[in-house]
Short mmCIF file of C-alpha atoms and ligand atoms in Angstrom, two decimals:
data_model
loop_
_atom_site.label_atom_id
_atom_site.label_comp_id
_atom_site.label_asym_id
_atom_site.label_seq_id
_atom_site.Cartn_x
_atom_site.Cartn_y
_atom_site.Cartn_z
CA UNK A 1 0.98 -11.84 -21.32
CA UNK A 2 0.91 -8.64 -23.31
CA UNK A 3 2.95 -6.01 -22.60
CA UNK A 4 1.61 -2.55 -23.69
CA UNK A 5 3.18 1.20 -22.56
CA UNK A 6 0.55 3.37 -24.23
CA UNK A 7 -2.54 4.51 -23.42
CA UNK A 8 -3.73 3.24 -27.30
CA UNK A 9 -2.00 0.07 -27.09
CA UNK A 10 -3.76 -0.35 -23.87
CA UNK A 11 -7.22 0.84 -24.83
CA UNK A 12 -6.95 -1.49 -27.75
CA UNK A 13 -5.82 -4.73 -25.92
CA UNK A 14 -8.74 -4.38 -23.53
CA UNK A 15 -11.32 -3.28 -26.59
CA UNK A 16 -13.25 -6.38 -25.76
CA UNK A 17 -14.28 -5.49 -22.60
CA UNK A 18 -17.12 -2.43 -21.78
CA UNK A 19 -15.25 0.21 -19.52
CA UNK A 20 -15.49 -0.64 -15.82
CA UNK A 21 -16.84 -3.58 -16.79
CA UNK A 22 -16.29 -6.98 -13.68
CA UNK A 23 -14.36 -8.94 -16.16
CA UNK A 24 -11.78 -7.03 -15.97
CA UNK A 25 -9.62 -6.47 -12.22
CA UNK A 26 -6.28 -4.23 -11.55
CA UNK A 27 -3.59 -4.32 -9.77
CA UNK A 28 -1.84 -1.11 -9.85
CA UNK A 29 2.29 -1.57 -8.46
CA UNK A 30 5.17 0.23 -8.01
CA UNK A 31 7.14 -3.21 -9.78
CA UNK A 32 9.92 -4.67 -8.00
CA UNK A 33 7.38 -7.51 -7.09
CA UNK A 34 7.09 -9.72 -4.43
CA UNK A 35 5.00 -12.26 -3.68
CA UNK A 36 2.58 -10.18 -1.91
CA UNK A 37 2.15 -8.52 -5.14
CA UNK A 38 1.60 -11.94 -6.76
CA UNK A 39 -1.38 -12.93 -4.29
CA UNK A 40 -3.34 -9.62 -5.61
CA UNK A 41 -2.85 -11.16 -8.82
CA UNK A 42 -4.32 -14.60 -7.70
CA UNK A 43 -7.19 -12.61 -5.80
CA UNK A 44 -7.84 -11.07 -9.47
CA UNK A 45 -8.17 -14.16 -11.04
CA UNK A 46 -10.40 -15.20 -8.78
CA UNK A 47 -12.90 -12.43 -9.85
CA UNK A 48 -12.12 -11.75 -13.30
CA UNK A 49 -10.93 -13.01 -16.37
CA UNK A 50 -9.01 -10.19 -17.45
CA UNK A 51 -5.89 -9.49 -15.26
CA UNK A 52 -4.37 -5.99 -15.54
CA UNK A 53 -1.29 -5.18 -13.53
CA UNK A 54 0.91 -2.02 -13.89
CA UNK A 55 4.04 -1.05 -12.49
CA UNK A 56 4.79 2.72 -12.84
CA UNK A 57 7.00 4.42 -9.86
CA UNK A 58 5.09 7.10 -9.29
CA UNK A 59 6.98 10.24 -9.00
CA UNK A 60 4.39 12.80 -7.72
CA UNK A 61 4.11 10.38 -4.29
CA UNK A 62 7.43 10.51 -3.08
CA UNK A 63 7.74 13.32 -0.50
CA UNK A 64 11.81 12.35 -0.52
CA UNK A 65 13.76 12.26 -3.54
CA UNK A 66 16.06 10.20 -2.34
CA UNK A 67 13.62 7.43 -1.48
CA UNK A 68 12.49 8.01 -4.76
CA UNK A 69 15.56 7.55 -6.38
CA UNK A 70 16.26 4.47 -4.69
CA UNK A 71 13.04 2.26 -5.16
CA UNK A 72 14.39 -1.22 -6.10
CA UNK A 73 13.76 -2.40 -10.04
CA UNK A 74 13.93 -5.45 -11.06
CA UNK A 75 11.77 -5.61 -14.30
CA UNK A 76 12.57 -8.89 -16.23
CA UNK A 77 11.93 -10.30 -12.95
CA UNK A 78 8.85 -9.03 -12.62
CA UNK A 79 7.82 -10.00 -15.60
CA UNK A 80 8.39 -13.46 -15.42
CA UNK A 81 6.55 -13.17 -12.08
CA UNK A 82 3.52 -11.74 -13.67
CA UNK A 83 3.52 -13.79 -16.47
CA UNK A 84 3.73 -17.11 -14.30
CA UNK A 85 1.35 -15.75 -12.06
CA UNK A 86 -1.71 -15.46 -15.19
CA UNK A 87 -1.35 -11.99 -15.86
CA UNK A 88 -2.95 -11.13 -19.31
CA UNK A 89 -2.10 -7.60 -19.51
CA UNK A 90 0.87 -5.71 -17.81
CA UNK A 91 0.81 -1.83 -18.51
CA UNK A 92 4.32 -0.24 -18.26
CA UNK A 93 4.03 3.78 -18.76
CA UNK A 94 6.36 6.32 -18.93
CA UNK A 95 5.75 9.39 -16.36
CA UNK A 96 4.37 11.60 -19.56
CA UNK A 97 1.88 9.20 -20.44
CA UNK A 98 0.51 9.31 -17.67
CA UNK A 99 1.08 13.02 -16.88
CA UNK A 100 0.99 14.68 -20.86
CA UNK A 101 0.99 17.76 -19.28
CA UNK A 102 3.57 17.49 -16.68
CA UNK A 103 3.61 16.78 -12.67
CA UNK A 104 3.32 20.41 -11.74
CA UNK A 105 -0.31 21.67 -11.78
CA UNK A 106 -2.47 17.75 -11.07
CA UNK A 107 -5.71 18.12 -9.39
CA UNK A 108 -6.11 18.35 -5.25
CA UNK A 109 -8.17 15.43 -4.17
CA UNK A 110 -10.02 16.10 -1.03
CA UNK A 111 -9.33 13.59 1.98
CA UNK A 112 -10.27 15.77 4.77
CA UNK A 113 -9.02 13.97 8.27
CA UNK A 114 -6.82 11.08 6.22
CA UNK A 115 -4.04 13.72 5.14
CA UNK A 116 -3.77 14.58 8.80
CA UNK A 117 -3.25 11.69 10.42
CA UNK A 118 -0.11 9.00 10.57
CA UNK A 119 1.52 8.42 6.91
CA UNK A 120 -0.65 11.97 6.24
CA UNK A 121 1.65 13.80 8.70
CA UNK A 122 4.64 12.25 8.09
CA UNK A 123 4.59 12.25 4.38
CA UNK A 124 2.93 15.26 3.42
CA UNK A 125 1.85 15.14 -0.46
CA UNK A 126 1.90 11.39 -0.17
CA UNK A 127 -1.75 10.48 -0.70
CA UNK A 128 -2.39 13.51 -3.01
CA UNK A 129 0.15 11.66 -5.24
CA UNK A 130 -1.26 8.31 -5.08
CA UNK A 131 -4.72 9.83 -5.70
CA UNK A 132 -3.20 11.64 -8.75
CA UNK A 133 -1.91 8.13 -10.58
CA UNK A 134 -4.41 5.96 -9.21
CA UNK A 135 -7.21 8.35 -10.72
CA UNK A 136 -5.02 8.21 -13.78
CA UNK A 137 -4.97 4.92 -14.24
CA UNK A 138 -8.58 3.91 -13.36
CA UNK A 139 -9.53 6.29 -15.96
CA UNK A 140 -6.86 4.45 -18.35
CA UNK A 141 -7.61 1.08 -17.60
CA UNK A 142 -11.27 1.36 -16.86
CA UNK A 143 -11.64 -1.90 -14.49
CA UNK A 144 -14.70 -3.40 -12.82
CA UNK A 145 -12.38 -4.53 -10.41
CA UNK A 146 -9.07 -2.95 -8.25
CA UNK A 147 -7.32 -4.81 -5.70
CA UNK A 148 -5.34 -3.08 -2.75
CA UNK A 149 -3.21 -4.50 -0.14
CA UNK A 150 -4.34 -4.37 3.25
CA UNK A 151 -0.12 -3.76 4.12
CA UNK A 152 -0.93 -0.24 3.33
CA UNK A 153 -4.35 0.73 5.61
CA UNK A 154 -4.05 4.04 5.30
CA UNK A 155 -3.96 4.04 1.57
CA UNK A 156 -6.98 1.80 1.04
CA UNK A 157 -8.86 4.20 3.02
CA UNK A 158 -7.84 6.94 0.79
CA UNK A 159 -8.79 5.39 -2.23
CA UNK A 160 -11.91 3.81 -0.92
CA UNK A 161 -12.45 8.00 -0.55
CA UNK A 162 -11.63 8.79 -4.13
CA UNK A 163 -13.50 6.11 -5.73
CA UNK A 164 -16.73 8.08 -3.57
CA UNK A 165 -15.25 11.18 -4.70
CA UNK A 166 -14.79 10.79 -8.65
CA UNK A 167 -17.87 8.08 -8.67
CA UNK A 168 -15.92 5.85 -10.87
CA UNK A 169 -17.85 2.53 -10.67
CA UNK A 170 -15.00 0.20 -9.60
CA UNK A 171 -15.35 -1.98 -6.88
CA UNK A 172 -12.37 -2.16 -4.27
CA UNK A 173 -11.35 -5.29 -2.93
CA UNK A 174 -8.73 -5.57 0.23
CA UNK A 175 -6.05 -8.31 -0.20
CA UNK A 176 -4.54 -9.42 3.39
CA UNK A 177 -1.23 -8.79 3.94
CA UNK A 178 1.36 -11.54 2.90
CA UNK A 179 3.92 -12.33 5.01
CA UNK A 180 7.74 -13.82 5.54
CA UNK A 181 7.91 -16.64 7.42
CA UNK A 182 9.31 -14.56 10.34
CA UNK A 183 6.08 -12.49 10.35
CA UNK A 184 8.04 -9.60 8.15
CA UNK A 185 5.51 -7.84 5.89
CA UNK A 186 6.61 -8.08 2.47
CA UNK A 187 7.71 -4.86 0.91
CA UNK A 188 10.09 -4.12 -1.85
CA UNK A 189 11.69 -1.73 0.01
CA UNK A 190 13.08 -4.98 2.08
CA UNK A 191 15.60 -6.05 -0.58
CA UNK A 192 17.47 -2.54 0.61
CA UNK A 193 18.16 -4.42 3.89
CA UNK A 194 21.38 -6.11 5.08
CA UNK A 195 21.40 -9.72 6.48
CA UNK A 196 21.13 -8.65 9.95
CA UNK A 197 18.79 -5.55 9.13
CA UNK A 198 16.76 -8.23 7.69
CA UNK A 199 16.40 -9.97 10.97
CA UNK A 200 15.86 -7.30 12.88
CA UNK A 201 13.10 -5.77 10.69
CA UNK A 202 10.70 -9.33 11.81
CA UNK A 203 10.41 -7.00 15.45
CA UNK A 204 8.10 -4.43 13.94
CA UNK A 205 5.44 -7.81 13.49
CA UNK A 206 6.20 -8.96 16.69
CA UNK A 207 5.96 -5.29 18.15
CA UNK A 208 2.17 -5.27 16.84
CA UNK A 209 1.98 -8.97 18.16
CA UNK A 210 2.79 -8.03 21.49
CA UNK A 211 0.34 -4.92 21.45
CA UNK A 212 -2.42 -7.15 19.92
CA UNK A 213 -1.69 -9.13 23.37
CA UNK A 214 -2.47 -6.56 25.64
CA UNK A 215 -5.17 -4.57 23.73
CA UNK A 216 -6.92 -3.46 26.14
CA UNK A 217 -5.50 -4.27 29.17
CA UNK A 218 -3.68 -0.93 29.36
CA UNK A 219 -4.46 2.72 27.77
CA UNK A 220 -3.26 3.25 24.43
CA UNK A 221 -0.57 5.82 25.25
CA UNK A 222 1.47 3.30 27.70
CA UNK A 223 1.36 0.47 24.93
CA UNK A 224 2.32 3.18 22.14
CA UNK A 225 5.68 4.44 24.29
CA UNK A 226 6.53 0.44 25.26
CA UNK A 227 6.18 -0.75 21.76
CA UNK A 228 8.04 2.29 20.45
CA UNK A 229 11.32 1.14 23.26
CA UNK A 230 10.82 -2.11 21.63
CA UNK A 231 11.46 -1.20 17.97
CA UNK A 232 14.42 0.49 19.21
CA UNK A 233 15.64 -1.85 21.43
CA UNK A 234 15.23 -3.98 18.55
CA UNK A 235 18.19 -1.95 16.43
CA UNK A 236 15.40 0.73 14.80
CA UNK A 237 16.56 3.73 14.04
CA UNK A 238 13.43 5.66 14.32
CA UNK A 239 9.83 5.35 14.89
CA UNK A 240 7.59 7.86 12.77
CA UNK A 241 4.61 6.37 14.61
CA UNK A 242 3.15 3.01 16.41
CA UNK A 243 -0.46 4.46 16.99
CA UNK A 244 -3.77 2.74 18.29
CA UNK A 245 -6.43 3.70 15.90
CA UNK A 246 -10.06 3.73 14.97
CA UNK A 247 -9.84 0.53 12.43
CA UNK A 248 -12.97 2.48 10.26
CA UNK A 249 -11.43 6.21 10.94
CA UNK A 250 -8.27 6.23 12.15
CA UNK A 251 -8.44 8.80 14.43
CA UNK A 252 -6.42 8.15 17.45
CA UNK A 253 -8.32 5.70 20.39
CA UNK A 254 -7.42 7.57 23.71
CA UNK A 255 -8.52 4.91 25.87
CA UNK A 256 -9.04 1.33 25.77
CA UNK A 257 -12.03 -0.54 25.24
CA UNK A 258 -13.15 -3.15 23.60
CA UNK A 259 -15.69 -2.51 21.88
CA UNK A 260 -14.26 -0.16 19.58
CA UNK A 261 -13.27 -1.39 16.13
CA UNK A 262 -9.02 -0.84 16.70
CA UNK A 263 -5.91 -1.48 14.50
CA UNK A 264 -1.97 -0.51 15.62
CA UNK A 265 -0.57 0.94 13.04
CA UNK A 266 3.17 1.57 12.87
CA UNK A 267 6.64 3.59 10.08
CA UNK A 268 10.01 3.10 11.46
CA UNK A 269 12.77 3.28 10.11
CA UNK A 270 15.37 0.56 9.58
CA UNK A 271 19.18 1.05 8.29
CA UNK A 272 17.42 4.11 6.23
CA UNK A 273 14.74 2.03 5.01
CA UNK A 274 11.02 3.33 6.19
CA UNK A 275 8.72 0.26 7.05
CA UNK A 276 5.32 0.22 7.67
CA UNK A 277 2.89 -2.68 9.09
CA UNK A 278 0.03 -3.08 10.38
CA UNK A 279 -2.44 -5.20 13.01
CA UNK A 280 -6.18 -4.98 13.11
CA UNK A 281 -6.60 -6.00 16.91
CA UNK A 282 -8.16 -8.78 18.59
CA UNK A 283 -8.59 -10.79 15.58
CA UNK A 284 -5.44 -13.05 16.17
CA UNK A 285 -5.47 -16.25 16.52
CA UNK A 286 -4.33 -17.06 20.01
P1 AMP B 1 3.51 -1.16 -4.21
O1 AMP B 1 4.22 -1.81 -5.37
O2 AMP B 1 4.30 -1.13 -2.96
O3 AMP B 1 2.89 0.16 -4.58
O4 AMP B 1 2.28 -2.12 -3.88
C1 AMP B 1 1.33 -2.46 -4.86
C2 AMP B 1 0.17 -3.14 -4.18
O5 AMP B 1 0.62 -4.32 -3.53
C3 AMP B 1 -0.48 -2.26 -3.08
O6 AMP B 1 -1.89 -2.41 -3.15
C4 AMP B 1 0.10 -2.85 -1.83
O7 AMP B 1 -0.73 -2.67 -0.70
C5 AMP B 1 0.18 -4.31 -2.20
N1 AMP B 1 1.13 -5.00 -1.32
C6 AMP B 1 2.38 -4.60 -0.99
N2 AMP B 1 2.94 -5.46 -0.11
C7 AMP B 1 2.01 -6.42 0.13
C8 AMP B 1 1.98 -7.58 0.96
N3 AMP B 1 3.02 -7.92 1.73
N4 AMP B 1 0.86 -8.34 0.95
C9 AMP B 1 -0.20 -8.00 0.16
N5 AMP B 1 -0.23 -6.92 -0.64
C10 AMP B 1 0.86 -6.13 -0.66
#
């Protein structure tokens, strides 16, 4: 695997290969990897020959400092990760590389209804900053490919919208969500829980479980204020949100039915620690 943390040393290590050309697939990360992470990097290999990950902790997407200054690190880990997993390339740049002219004055991406709904409200600037360095680094890496988790919905629906929106030719490709045995999503932010926060944080999956169960036996608004008393039954602190949503809009289904395309979406907070998950519904298994 090569390591590069310029934008030259990058260009040059991927000189074989015609800009958005489909040899070549990304994986853009915030690092402290997990094996979520990992399957987007098997999913790559699968389409391309040319694996690109980064990990760059994005500054201008943190709406909380402190969350900011607390995102686990664990390079040398990582690496060996990547490196095991078939990576060819990993990209490691500093925040002015990426931003030569500072953080301050970046372009406003427009994402209409997406900034006002769920992680939109409750992180506002959020998806303006992940537009910022994803946009960045498409136009840095240049990839035919870019794989997303589908752990974070929201945010593959705002960069499905900014691919439209700067017509960069890359095609997006949805990884499912990877999970703990216990039905936890894996996140990095997990390694910030405590043994028993650990076990408690497996509710928020079986939370969505349960809703998936019902959906839609009752209206949205009665299964949104039960699961919420779960998740704090459960020992959350907080719930941000646990909505029923249009799966292709995500504007907020007010009644139940069926036939409309739904996924629960749901942010709570755990000993300090904001998780999110997700359940597109009536697709279970039984
Ligand atoms: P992050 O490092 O959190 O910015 O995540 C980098 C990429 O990995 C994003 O596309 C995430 O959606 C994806 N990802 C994070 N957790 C998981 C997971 N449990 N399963 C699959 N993909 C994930």
């Amino acid at each position: 695997m090569t390591i590069v943390h310029s934008l030259q040393a990058l260009r040059k290590a991927l000189s074989g290969a015609p800009a958005h050309h489909p040899s070549v697939a990304f994986v853009p990360t915030m690092g402290a990897l997990h094996h979520g992470h990992i399957s987007l990097v098997a999913a790559s290999r699968q389409l391309s020959p040319t694996v690109v990950v980064s990990i760059f902790v994005n500054p201008t997407q943190f709406n909380d400092p402190a969350d900011f200054a607390r995102y686990p690190k664990s390079l040398e880990q990582d690496i060996d990760m990547l490196e095991a997993a078939g990576t060819h390339l990993l990209f490691l740049p500093e925040v002015a590389t990426l931003y030569p002219q500072g953080t301050q004055h970046l372009p406003a991406y427009p994402l209409g209804r997406l900034e006002e709904l769920l992680e939109g409200v409750h992180r506002p600037g959020h998806f303006q900053g992940v537009c910022q360095v994803v946009h960045r680094l498409l136009e840095a890496v240049q990839p035919g490919q870019l794989l997303l988790g589908a752990k974070d919905y929201q945010q593959c629906m705002v960069i499905r919208q900014l691919l439209q929106h700067t017509t960069l030719p890359t095609q997006l490709h949805i990884v499912p969500t990877m999970r703990e045995a216990d039905g936890l999503a894996m996140s990095s932010r997990n390694r910030r829980l405590s043994a028993d926060g650990r076990r408690q944080a497996a509710s928020i999956y079986r939370t969505l479980r349960w809703f998936d169960s019902q959906w839609p036996h009752q209206p949205p608004a009665v299964l949104e204020a039960e699961a919420s008393r779960q998740l704090l039954a459960a020992g959350f602190d907080s719930v941000d949100y646990i909505s029923i949503s249009h799966a292709h809009t995500l504007e907020p289904l007010l009644q139940a039915d069926a036939n409309e395309p739904a996924v629960v979406l749901a942010a709570a907070f755990l000993e300090g620690v904001r998780l999110i998950d997700n359940l597109p519904l009536g697709q279970q298994p039984a």
